[in-house]
Structures are given as C-alpha cells and as structure tokens.
GROMACS .gro file of C-alpha atoms in nm:
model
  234
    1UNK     CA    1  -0.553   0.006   4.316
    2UNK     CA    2  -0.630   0.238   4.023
    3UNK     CA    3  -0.500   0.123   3.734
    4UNK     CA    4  -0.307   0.393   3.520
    5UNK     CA    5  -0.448   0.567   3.231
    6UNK     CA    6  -0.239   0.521   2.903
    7UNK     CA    7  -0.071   0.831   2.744
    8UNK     CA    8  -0.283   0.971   2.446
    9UNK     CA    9   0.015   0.894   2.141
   10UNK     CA   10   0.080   1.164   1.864
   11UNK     CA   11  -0.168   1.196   1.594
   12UNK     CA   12  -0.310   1.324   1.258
   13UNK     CA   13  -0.638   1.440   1.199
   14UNK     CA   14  -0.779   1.440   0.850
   15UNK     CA   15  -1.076   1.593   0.786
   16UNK     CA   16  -1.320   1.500   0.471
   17UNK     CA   17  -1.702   1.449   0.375
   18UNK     CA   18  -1.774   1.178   0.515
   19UNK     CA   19  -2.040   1.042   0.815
   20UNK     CA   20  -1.805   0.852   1.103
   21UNK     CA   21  -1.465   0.872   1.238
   22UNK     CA   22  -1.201   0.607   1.206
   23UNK     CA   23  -0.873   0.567   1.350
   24UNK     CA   24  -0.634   0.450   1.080
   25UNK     CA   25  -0.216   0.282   1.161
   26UNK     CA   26  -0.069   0.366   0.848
   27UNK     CA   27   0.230   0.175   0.662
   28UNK     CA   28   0.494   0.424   0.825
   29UNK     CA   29   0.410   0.427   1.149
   30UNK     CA   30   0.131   0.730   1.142
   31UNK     CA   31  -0.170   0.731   1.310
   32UNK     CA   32  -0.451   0.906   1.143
   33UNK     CA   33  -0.799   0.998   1.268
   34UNK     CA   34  -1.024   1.054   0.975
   35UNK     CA   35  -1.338   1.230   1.082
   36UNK     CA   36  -1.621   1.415   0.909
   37UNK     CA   37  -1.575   1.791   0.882
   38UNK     CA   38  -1.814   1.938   1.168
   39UNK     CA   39  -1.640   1.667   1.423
   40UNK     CA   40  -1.484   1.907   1.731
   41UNK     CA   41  -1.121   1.830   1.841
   42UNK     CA   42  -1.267   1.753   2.159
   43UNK     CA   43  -1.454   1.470   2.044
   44UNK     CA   44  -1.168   1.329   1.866
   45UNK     CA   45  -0.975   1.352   2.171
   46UNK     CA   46  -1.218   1.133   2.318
   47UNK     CA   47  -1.238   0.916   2.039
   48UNK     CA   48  -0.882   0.839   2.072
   49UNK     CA   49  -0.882   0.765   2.439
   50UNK     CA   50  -1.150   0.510   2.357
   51UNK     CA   51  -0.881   0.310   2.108
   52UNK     CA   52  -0.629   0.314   2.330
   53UNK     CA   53  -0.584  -0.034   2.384
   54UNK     CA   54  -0.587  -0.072   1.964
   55UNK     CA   55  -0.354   0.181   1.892
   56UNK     CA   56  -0.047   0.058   2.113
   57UNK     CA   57  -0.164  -0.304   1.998
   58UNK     CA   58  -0.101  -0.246   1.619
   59UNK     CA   59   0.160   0.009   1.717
   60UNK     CA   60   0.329  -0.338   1.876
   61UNK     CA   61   0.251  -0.523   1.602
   62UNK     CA   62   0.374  -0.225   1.315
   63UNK     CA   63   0.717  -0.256   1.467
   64UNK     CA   64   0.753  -0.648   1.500
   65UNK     CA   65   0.677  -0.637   1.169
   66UNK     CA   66   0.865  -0.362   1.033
   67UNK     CA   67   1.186  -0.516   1.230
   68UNK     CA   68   1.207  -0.764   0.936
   69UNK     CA   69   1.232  -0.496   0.639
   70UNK     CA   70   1.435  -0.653   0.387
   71UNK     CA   71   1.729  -0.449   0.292
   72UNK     CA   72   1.826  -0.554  -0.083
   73UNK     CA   73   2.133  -0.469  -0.201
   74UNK     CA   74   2.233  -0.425  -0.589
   75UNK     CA   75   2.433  -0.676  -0.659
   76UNK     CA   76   2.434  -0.994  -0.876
   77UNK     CA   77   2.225  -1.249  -0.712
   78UNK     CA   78   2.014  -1.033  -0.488
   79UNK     CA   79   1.663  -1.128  -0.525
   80UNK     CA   80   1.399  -0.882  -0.646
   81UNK     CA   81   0.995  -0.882  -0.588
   82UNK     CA   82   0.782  -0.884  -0.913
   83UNK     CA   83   0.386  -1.038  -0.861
   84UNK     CA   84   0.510  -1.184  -0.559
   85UNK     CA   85   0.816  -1.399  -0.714
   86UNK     CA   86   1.182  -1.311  -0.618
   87UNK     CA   87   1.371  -1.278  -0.938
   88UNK     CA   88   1.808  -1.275  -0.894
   89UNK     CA   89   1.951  -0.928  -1.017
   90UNK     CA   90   2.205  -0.981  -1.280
   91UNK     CA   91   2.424  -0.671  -1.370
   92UNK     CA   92   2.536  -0.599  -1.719
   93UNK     CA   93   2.759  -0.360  -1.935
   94UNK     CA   94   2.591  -0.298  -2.204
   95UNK     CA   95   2.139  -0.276  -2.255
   96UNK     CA   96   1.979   0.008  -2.421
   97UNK     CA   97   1.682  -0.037  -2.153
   98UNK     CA   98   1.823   0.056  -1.784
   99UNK     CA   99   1.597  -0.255  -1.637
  100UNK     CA  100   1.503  -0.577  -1.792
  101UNK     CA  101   1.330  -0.882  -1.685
  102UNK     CA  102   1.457  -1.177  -1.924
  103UNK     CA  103   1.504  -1.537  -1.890
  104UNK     CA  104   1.416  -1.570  -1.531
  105UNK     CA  105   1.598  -1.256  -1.454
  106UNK     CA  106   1.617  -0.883  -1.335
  107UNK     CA  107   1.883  -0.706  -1.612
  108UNK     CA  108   1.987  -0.387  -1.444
  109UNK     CA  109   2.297  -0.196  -1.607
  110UNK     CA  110   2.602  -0.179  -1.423
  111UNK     CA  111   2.648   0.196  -1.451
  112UNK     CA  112   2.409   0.309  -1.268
  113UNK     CA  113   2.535   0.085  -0.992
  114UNK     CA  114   2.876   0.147  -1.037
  115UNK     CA  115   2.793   0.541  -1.030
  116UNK     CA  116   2.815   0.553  -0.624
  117UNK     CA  117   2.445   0.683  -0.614
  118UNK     CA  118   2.218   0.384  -0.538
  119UNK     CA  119   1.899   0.631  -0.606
  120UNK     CA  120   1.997   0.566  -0.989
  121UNK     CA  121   1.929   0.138  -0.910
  122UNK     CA  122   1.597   0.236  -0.748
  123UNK     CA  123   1.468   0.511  -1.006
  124UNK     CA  124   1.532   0.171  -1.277
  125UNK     CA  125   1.317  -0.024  -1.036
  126UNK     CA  126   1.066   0.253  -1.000
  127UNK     CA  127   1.007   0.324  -1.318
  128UNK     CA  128   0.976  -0.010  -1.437
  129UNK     CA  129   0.691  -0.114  -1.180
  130UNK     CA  130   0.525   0.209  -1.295
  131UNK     CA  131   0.555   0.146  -1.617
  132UNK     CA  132   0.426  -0.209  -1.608
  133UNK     CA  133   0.179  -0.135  -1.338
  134UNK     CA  134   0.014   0.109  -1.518
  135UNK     CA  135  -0.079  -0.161  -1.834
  136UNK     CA  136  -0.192  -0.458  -1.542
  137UNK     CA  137  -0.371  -0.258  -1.293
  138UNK     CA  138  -0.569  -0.003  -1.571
  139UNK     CA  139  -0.710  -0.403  -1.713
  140UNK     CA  140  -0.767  -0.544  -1.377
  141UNK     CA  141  -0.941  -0.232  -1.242
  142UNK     CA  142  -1.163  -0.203  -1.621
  143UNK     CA  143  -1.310  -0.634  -1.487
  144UNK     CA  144  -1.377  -0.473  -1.134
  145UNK     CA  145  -1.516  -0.196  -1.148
  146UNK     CA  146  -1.849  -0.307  -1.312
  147UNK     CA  147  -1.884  -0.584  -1.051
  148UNK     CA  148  -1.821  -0.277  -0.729
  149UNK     CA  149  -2.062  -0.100  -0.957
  150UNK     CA  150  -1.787   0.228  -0.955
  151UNK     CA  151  -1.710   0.436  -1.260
  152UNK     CA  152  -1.340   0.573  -1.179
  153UNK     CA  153  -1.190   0.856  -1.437
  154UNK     CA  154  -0.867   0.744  -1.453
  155UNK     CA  155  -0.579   0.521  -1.339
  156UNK     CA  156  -0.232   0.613  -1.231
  157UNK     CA  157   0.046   0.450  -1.081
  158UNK     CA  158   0.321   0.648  -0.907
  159UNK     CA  159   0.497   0.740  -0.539
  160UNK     CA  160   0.196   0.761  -0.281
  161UNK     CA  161   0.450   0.750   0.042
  162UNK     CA  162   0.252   0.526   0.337
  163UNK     CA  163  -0.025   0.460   0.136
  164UNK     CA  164  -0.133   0.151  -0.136
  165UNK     CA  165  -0.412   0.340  -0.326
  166UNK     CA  166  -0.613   0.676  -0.301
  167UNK     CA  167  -0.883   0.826  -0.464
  168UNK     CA  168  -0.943   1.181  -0.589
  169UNK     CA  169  -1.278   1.341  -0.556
  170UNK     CA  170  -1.322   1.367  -0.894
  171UNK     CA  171  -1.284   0.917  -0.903
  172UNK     CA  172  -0.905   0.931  -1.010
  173UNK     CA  173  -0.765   0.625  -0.882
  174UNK     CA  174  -0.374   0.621  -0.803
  175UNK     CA  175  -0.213   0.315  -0.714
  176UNK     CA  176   0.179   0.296  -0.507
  177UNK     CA  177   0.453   0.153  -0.779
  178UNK     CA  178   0.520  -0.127  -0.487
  179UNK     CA  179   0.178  -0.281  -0.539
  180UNK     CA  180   0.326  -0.465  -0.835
  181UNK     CA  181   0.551  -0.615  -0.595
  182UNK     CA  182   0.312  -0.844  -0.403
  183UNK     CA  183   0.100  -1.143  -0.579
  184UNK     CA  184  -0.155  -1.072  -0.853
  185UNK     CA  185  -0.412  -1.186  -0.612
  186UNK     CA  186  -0.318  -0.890  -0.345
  187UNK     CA  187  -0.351  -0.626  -0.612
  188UNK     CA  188  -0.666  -0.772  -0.663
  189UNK     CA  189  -0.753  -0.700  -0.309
  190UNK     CA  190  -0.606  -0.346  -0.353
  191UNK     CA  191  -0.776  -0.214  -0.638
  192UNK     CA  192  -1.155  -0.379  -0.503
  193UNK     CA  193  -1.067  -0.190  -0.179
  194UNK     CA  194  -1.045   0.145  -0.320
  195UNK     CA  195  -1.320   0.073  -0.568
  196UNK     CA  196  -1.549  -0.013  -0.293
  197UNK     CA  197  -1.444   0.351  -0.163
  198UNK     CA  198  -1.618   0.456  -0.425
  199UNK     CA  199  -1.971   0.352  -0.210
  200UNK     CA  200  -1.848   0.427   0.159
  201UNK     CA  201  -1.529   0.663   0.233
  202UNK     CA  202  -1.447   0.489   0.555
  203UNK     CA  203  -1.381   0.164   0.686
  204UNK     CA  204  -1.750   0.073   0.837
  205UNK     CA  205  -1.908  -0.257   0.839
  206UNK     CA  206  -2.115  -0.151   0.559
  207UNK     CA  207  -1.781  -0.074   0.344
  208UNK     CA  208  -1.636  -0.390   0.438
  209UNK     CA  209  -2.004  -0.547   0.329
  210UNK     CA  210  -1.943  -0.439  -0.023
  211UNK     CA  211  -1.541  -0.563   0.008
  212UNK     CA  212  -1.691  -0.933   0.103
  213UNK     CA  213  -1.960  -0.884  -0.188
  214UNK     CA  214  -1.678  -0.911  -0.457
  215UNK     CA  215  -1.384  -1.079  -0.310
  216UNK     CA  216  -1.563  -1.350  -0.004
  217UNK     CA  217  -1.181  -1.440   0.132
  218UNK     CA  218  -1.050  -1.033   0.146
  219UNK     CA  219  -0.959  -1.128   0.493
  220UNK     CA  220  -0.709  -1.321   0.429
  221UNK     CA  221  -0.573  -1.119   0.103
  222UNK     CA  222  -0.554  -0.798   0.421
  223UNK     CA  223  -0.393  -0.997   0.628
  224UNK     CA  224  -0.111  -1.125   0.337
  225UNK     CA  225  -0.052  -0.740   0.353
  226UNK     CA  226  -0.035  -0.678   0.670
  227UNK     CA  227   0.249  -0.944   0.716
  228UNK     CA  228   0.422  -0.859   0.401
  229UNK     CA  229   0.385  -0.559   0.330
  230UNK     CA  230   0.712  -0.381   0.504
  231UNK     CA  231   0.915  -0.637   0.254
  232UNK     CA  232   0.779  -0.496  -0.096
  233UNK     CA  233   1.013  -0.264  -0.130
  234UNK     CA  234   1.356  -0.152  -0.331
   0.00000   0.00000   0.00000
C-alpha cells in the first residue's frame, strides 16, 4: 500500500547572508524558510518536503496552544501580566498618568475605557511596557552582552508583530513591548538569544552551542515560551 505523500503547506521564504537554511513556525502561525541568498526555489521546495512531518507537528501544537489565548477584558479586577505576575486592573476618574502600577495594582483611567474604543486601554498598556522595557532590557542586555562577547548599537523596544526580538545589520537590537510580560528570567533568555545572533544568524547546533555557553538551562526558559507565550498579551 503506498502511503500518501503530505501536501507541501503555504510558506515564506526569506532570504539573507547567511550559510544554511532553516525552517522557522512563527508566533502567528507563519512558516518561514530562511535560506542563504544563492539557495534556488527548487531546493527549498525540497527542503520543505523533507520537514514535513515537523511542520504539521508544531503546526498541531501552534494551535493547541493558541486555543487557550487569554482574552482580558478592561474592567476592574481583570488581571494583567507584568514580569510574569498578574496584577488586578483598577479603573479610576481622575490620574494625570493614563497607566499606573501602585500598591499591588494596574491604575488605568476610566476614560479611555469608557470612550467605546478599547484601542485607547491597549495604547496605555503599550506604552507603558515600552516605556519600562526600554530602562530593564537596555541594563540587562549592557551584563550580557560582554559575556556573548556581542557589541550591539542600540536598544529599542516597540511593535515587532510575530516576532520577540530582531536584529538590524548594523547590531540594532529591537525587542516586542510583550516581552516585559513574561518572567525576568524569560527576557533573560530573549535578549541572550538574539545576542548570540550576533555569532551565527541561524538556528544551528553551533548557535545553540553559544546559547548553552551563557544560559546552561535555555531549554527550559524556550520551552516556558513556547507554552506561554500566546497568553502575554493585552
């Protein structure tokens, strides 16, 4: 009986300097081929047939996961991620910042609730992780960096879509607001991740070398993120 060959699934192909190809599932759902320049669509086709089996797997595993997406709502007593504690939103008339975290709690004024347009809420939530993301991650990437041995330009924290953290080619490191969302100890992992880029722009044994070089348990940090990270959101 001859068993039937698996239907090739919609993907991306970005194309960079680098040596090898790798098949990345990103956090919405995409998958991604990155491959070096001078690598023929051909041979990415191929490539792809030869993950089959791994792309519907984590393709199984992306939606499981993603079937549990909290949906917060802003209201007094919801519960709201900061360094991976939940924090109850309180909502109040009058505070001259439009978020506030005070005496165990998220502030958020009631206006911008009350307005109808629940993008106001988030763009408070945003902007505060930026904001306060930008001071932690900047000092936590400054005691890294030495030990991955990488000299990165600059630090920025804003909206990167599916990804946790890129890097420019001219060693500008950008980090997603909703990192500051999940435990100190998996921003850790984030930042020494992209660091490491620094040495190997794919995900090769040799990259994952220098990952295990500075942070020994990273496994279980990726995994935490994995799990999680469909819930560290707004």
């Amino acid at each position: 009986m001859n068993a039937v060959k698996e239907e090739r699934p919609e993907y991306e192909v970005v194309r960079s300097k680098r040596s090898t190809a790798d098949i990345v599932l990103e956090r919405d759902g995409r998958i991604v081929v990155r491959a070096p320049e001078s690598v023929a669509d051909e041979q990415i086709e191929k490539i792809v047939d030869s993950k089959l089996h791994w792309i519907y797997r984590n393709l199984a595993e992306w939606r499981d996961l993603n079937s549990t997406r909290i949906l917060r709502e802003y209201k007094s007593g919801e519960g709201f991620l900061y360094l991976g504690r939940s924090y109850r939103l309180k909502l109040v008339a009058e505070q001259a910042e439009p978020l506030l975290l005070k005496n165990g709690r998220f502030t958020l004024r009631r206006d911008l609730v009350e307005s109808g347009d629940v993008e106001l809420a988030k763009a408070a939530f945003r902007e505060y992780y930026v904001a306060r993301g930008y001071e932690r991650i900047s000092k936590r990437v400054e005691y890294f960096a030495p030990k991955v041995d990488a000299k990165p330009r600059g630090v920025e924290v804003k909206e990167l879509g599916h990804r946790w953290a890129s890097c420019s080619p001219l060693g500008e490191l950008s980090f997603h607001w909703k990192c500051m969302m999940a435990p100190q100890t998996i921003i850790d992992y984030i930042i020494v991740h992209e660091l490491c880029h620094f040495h190997h722009l794919d995900h090769t044994a040799a990259f994952w070398n220098e990952v295990d070089k500075v942070m020994p348990n990273y496994r279980e940090r990726k995994e935490w993120l994995k799990v999680n990270g469909a819930g560290l959101d707004v």
